[in-house]
Amino acid sequence: MLAGKRILLIIGGGIAAFKSLDLIRRLREHGATVTPVLTKSAEEFVTPLSASALAAQKVYRDLFDLTDEAEMGHIELSRAADLVVVAPATADLMAKMAGGLANDLASTLLLATDKRVLIAPAMNVRMWEHPATQRNLGVLKEDGVLVVGPDEGDMACGEYGPGRMSEPLAIVAAVEDALVNGPLKGHHIVVTSGPTHEPIDPVRYIANRSSGAQGTAIARALSALGAKVSFITGPADVAPPDGVGVIKVQTAAQMADAVEAALPADAAVFAAAVADWRVKTASDKKMKKDGKSLPKLDFAENPDILAGVAQRKKNRPQLVVGFAAETDDVEANATAKRKRKGCDWIVANDVRPETGIMGGTENAVTLITKDGADAWPRLSKDQVAAKLAAKIAEALS
Ligand code: CTP
């Protein structure tokens, strides 16, 4: 149920932290990848070694750990997840979250993340019922933070009442609910990604530099919001995400057929760098040099998959999103491309080699819609994907 989902688990310092070790195990049993983060006080209750061993992942503990920063900055860490879970969420952590404090790794991640956050509060009953905690809870709920528990019962401190952290399986169910019943639940979205390979002969082909990273991140982000994703990919460098339907193709013609077969869909995102031309005279035998003449290649134009889907009368997805990889006049070219192809949105980017975007981990895009151009700051491809997925969810709601 959670196959391919990535959870950033922040473990707060409370007696319930021992249950978080079981939570790691349960989340993994359900297919999720868990990256644990321990607060300083959590380390009084569980050891980083046990959290790391159970998660089979590195545990993050310190904001100023330079090794961590070199490997993965704290901003990236906060966003390379589908959901952030805080369990146990202590009164202190809840107060920090409600007040927007960022004075240790956990609170900084919580302030920096662009993903949804689920908290499992755990504290003494008086602390839970205190007006300050209830006020913070109200603020957090208004901010869109999801809450599971606390349960009522005997507490480690000898008192009785609400304040016990929910059982690990109840937290897993809340995680599933957040990820599977997201705003895109019940929506089918087709995503194309990667380059296409157009054969010259059985061993040679024409291709381009697309790594498939942006399309893959978009498929993952849409799936994290609960969409059923049909991911149609050419031969990409990055592995396809788990938890989505993957259809692997080589050529533009195969990609066009796969898109056709995947429709109907509520939305379609065409992130693939489709080759515009194929070799008309592709040989079914390996071409040999004869020492005299050079081979002559005749080209034929490939079907424009995006334009074909955007302009169809029957079964047109409600939202059709294209990409425009440009090297000059990005906004003007992409605006013209949106009109020419008939799609609703164009995600335009500047792929001049000096931008390092093609094949890199970051992207600087401008979203072109009928209302104009919105230039986003340079973000990681995961962040671009999350922002785009949220906009798609808004448009389909
Ligand atoms: N696209 C497609 N099928 C094609 C070519 C492109 O679906 N045969 C889609 C891409 O996935 C992308 C968009 O069209 O979403 C823009 O592609 P691009 O190659 O940048 O545009 P072109 O039509 O090739 O325009 P130009 O050559 O003028 O840049």
mmCIF file of N, CA, C and O and ligand atoms in Angstrom, residues 192 252 255 269-277 302-307 321-326 337 340-341 346, ligand 1:
data_model
loop_
_atom_site.group_PDB
_atom_site.id
_atom_site.type_symbol
_atom_site.label_atom_id
_atom_site.label_comp_id
_atom_site.label_asym_id
_atom_site.label_seq_id
_atom_site.Cartn_x
_atom_site.Cartn_y
_atom_site.Cartn_z
ATOM 1 N N THR A 192 4.376 11.475 -19.597
ATOM 2 C CA THR A 192 5.445 10.959 -20.460
ATOM 3 C C THR A 192 6.767 11.527 -19.949
ATOM 4 O O THR A 192 6.795 12.618 -19.373
ATOM 5 N N ALA A 252 9.340 7.397 -30.478
ATOM 6 C CA ALA A 252 8.216 8.340 -30.380
ATOM 7 C C ALA A 252 6.919 7.644 -30.790
ATOM 8 O O ALA A 252 5.873 7.851 -30.169
ATOM 9 N N MET A 255 5.712 5.633 -28.046
ATOM 10 C CA MET A 255 5.210 6.489 -26.961
ATOM 11 C C MET A 255 3.798 6.974 -27.307
ATOM 12 O O MET A 255 2.902 6.989 -26.454
ATOM 13 N N VAL A 269 0.542 14.954 -18.561
ATOM 14 C CA VAL A 269 1.727 15.818 -18.450
ATOM 15 C C VAL A 269 2.789 15.258 -19.397
ATOM 16 O O VAL A 269 3.234 14.123 -19.233
ATOM 17 N N PHE A 270 3.162 16.062 -20.389
ATOM 18 C CA PHE A 270 4.095 15.580 -21.404
ATOM 19 C C PHE A 270 5.485 16.136 -21.127
ATOM 20 O O PHE A 270 5.877 17.172 -21.655
ATOM 21 N N ALA A 271 6.209 15.420 -20.259
ATOM 22 C CA ALA A 271 7.548 15.878 -19.884
ATOM 23 C C ALA A 271 8.624 15.233 -20.751
ATOM 24 O O ALA A 271 9.796 15.566 -20.622
ATOM 25 N N ALA A 272 8.239 14.302 -21.616
ATOM 26 C CA ALA A 272 9.243 13.599 -22.427
ATOM 27 C C ALA A 272 9.883 14.544 -23.430
ATOM 28 O O ALA A 272 9.253 15.473 -23.928
ATOM 29 N N ALA A 273 11.160 14.295 -23.692
ATOM 30 C CA ALA A 273 11.859 15.003 -24.767
ATOM 31 C C ALA A 273 11.774 14.096 -25.989
ATOM 32 O O ALA A 273 12.649 13.267 -26.231
ATOM 33 N N VAL A 274 10.670 14.226 -26.681
ATOM 34 C CA VAL A 274 10.407 13.325 -27.816
ATOM 35 C C VAL A 274 11.236 13.773 -29.013
ATOM 36 O O VAL A 274 11.287 14.976 -29.312
ATOM 37 N N ALA A 275 11.863 12.823 -29.690
ATOM 38 C CA ALA A 275 12.618 13.179 -30.898
ATOM 39 C C ALA A 275 11.627 13.673 -31.940
ATOM 40 O O ALA A 275 10.592 13.041 -32.166
ATOM 41 N N ASP A 276 11.929 14.802 -32.551
ATOM 42 C CA ASP A 276 11.001 15.346 -33.550
ATOM 43 C C ASP A 276 11.024 14.542 -34.848
ATOM 44 O O ASP A 276 10.052 14.512 -35.569
ATOM 45 N N TRP A 277 12.184 13.919 -35.112
ATOM 46 C CA TRP A 277 12.304 13.173 -36.363
ATOM 47 C C TRP A 277 12.750 11.742 -36.105
ATOM 48 O O TRP A 277 13.435 11.459 -35.127
ATOM 49 N N ASN A 302 8.075 12.822 -36.593
ATOM 50 C CA ASN A 302 7.330 11.988 -35.649
ATOM 51 C C ASN A 302 5.985 12.628 -35.328
ATOM 52 O O ASN A 302 5.843 13.850 -35.431
ATOM 53 N N PRO A 303 5.021 11.812 -34.907
ATOM 54 C CA PRO A 303 3.750 12.414 -34.496
ATOM 55 C C PRO A 303 3.986 13.304 -33.283
ATOM 56 O O PRO A 303 4.792 12.961 -32.412
ATOM 57 N N ASP A 304 3.326 14.460 -33.234
ATOM 58 C CA ASP A 304 3.421 15.316 -32.042
ATOM 59 C C ASP A 304 2.383 14.796 -31.046
ATOM 60 O O ASP A 304 1.180 15.045 -31.194
ATOM 61 N N ILE A 305 2.860 14.098 -30.035
ATOM 62 C CA ILE A 305 1.950 13.409 -29.104
ATOM 63 C C ILE A 305 1.149 14.436 -28.303
ATOM 64 O O ILE A 305 -0.070 14.324 -28.148
ATOM 65 N N LEU A 306 1.850 15.460 -27.818
ATOM 66 C CA LEU A 306 1.192 16.504 -27.020
ATOM 67 C C LEU A 306 0.083 17.187 -27.827
ATOM 68 O O LEU A 306 -1.064 17.280 -27.379
ATOM 69 N N ALA A 307 0.438 17.641 -29.032
ATOM 70 C CA ALA A 307 -0.548 18.359 -29.845
ATOM 71 C C ALA A 307 -1.725 17.441 -30.177
ATOM 72 O O ALA A 307 -2.885 17.867 -30.149
ATOM 73 N N VAL A 321 -0.810 19.337 -20.082
ATOM 74 C CA VAL A 321 0.378 20.130 -19.735
ATOM 75 C C VAL A 321 1.550 19.703 -20.619
ATOM 76 O O VAL A 321 1.899 18.526 -20.658
ATOM 77 N N GLY A 322 2.133 20.668 -21.308
ATOM 78 C CA GLY A 322 3.303 20.383 -22.137
ATOM 79 C C GLY A 322 4.543 21.008 -21.537
ATOM 80 O O GLY A 322 4.467 21.820 -20.608
ATOM 81 N N PHE A 323 5.683 20.640 -22.057
ATOM 82 C CA PHE A 323 6.950 21.234 -21.655
ATOM 83 C C PHE A 323 7.555 21.929 -22.868
ATOM 84 O O PHE A 323 7.308 21.528 -24.004
ATOM 85 N N ALA A 324 8.340 22.939 -22.613
ATOM 86 C CA ALA A 324 9.052 23.590 -23.703
ATOM 87 C C ALA A 324 10.491 23.783 -23.270
ATOM 88 O O ALA A 324 10.770 24.560 -22.354
ATOM 89 N N ALA A 325 11.362 23.035 -23.881
ATOM 90 C CA ALA A 325 12.791 23.174 -23.610
ATOM 91 C C ALA A 325 13.334 24.140 -24.645
ATOM 92 O O ALA A 325 13.325 23.845 -25.838
ATOM 93 N N GLU A 326 13.748 25.300 -24.189
ATOM 94 C CA GLU A 326 14.147 26.353 -25.134
ATOM 95 C C GLU A 326 15.583 26.790 -24.857
ATOM 96 O O GLU A 326 16.084 26.632 -23.739
ATOM 97 N N LYS A 337 4.211 28.336 -28.310
ATOM 98 C CA LYS A 337 4.086 26.872 -28.374
ATOM 99 C C LYS A 337 2.780 26.408 -27.724
ATOM 100 O O LYS A 337 2.126 25.494 -28.190
ATOM 101 N N ARG A 340 0.111 27.069 -30.251
ATOM 102 C CA ARG A 340 0.246 26.213 -31.440
ATOM 103 C C ARG A 340 -0.179 24.790 -31.136
ATOM 104 O O ARG A 340 -0.861 24.149 -31.906
ATOM 105 N N LYS A 341 0.215 24.301 -29.956
ATOM 106 C CA LYS A 341 -0.066 22.890 -29.649
ATOM 107 C C LYS A 341 -1.464 22.696 -29.065
ATOM 108 O O LYS A 341 -1.977 21.590 -29.042
ATOM 109 N N ILE A 346 2.000 25.270 -20.302
ATOM 110 C CA ILE A 346 3.349 24.872 -20.755
ATOM 111 C C ILE A 346 4.323 25.163 -19.617
ATOM 112 O O ILE A 346 4.320 26.258 -19.040
HETATM 113 N N1 CTP B 1 6.222 16.618 -27.776
HETATM 114 C C1 CTP B 1 5.467 15.497 -28.064
HETATM 115 N N2 CTP B 1 5.679 14.826 -29.232
HETATM 116 C C2 CTP B 1 6.610 15.241 -30.103
HETATM 117 C C3 CTP B 1 7.379 16.378 -29.805
HETATM 118 C C4 CTP B 1 7.178 17.043 -28.626
HETATM 119 O O1 CTP B 1 4.603 15.115 -27.266
HETATM 120 N N3 CTP B 1 6.794 14.564 -31.217
HETATM 121 C C5 CTP B 1 5.949 17.359 -26.536
HETATM 122 C C6 CTP B 1 7.029 17.289 -25.489
HETATM 123 O O2 CTP B 1 6.830 16.207 -24.606
HETATM 124 C C7 CTP B 1 6.867 18.630 -24.799
HETATM 125 C C8 CTP B 1 6.394 19.551 -25.901
HETATM 126 O O3 CTP B 1 5.863 18.696 -26.893
HETATM 127 O O4 CTP B 1 5.836 18.593 -23.837
HETATM 128 C C9 CTP B 1 7.420 20.469 -26.468
HETATM 129 O O5 CTP B 1 8.304 19.817 -27.239
HETATM 130 P P1 CTP B 1 9.502 20.565 -28.011
HETATM 131 O O6 CTP B 1 10.312 19.515 -28.654
HETATM 132 O O7 CTP B 1 10.196 21.484 -27.089
HETATM 133 O O8 CTP B 1 8.726 21.429 -29.019
HETATM 134 P P2 CTP B 1 8.731 21.303 -30.574
HETATM 135 O O9 CTP B 1 7.365 20.940 -31.012
HETATM 136 O O10 CTP B 1 9.819 20.421 -31.012
HETATM 137 O O11 CTP B 1 8.988 22.769 -31.027
HETATM 138 P P3 CTP B 1 10.393 23.408 -31.463
HETATM 139 O O12 CTP B 1 11.103 22.386 -32.282
HETATM 140 O O13 CTP B 1 9.969 24.601 -32.175
HETATM 141 O O14 CTP B 1 11.116 23.731 -30.171
#
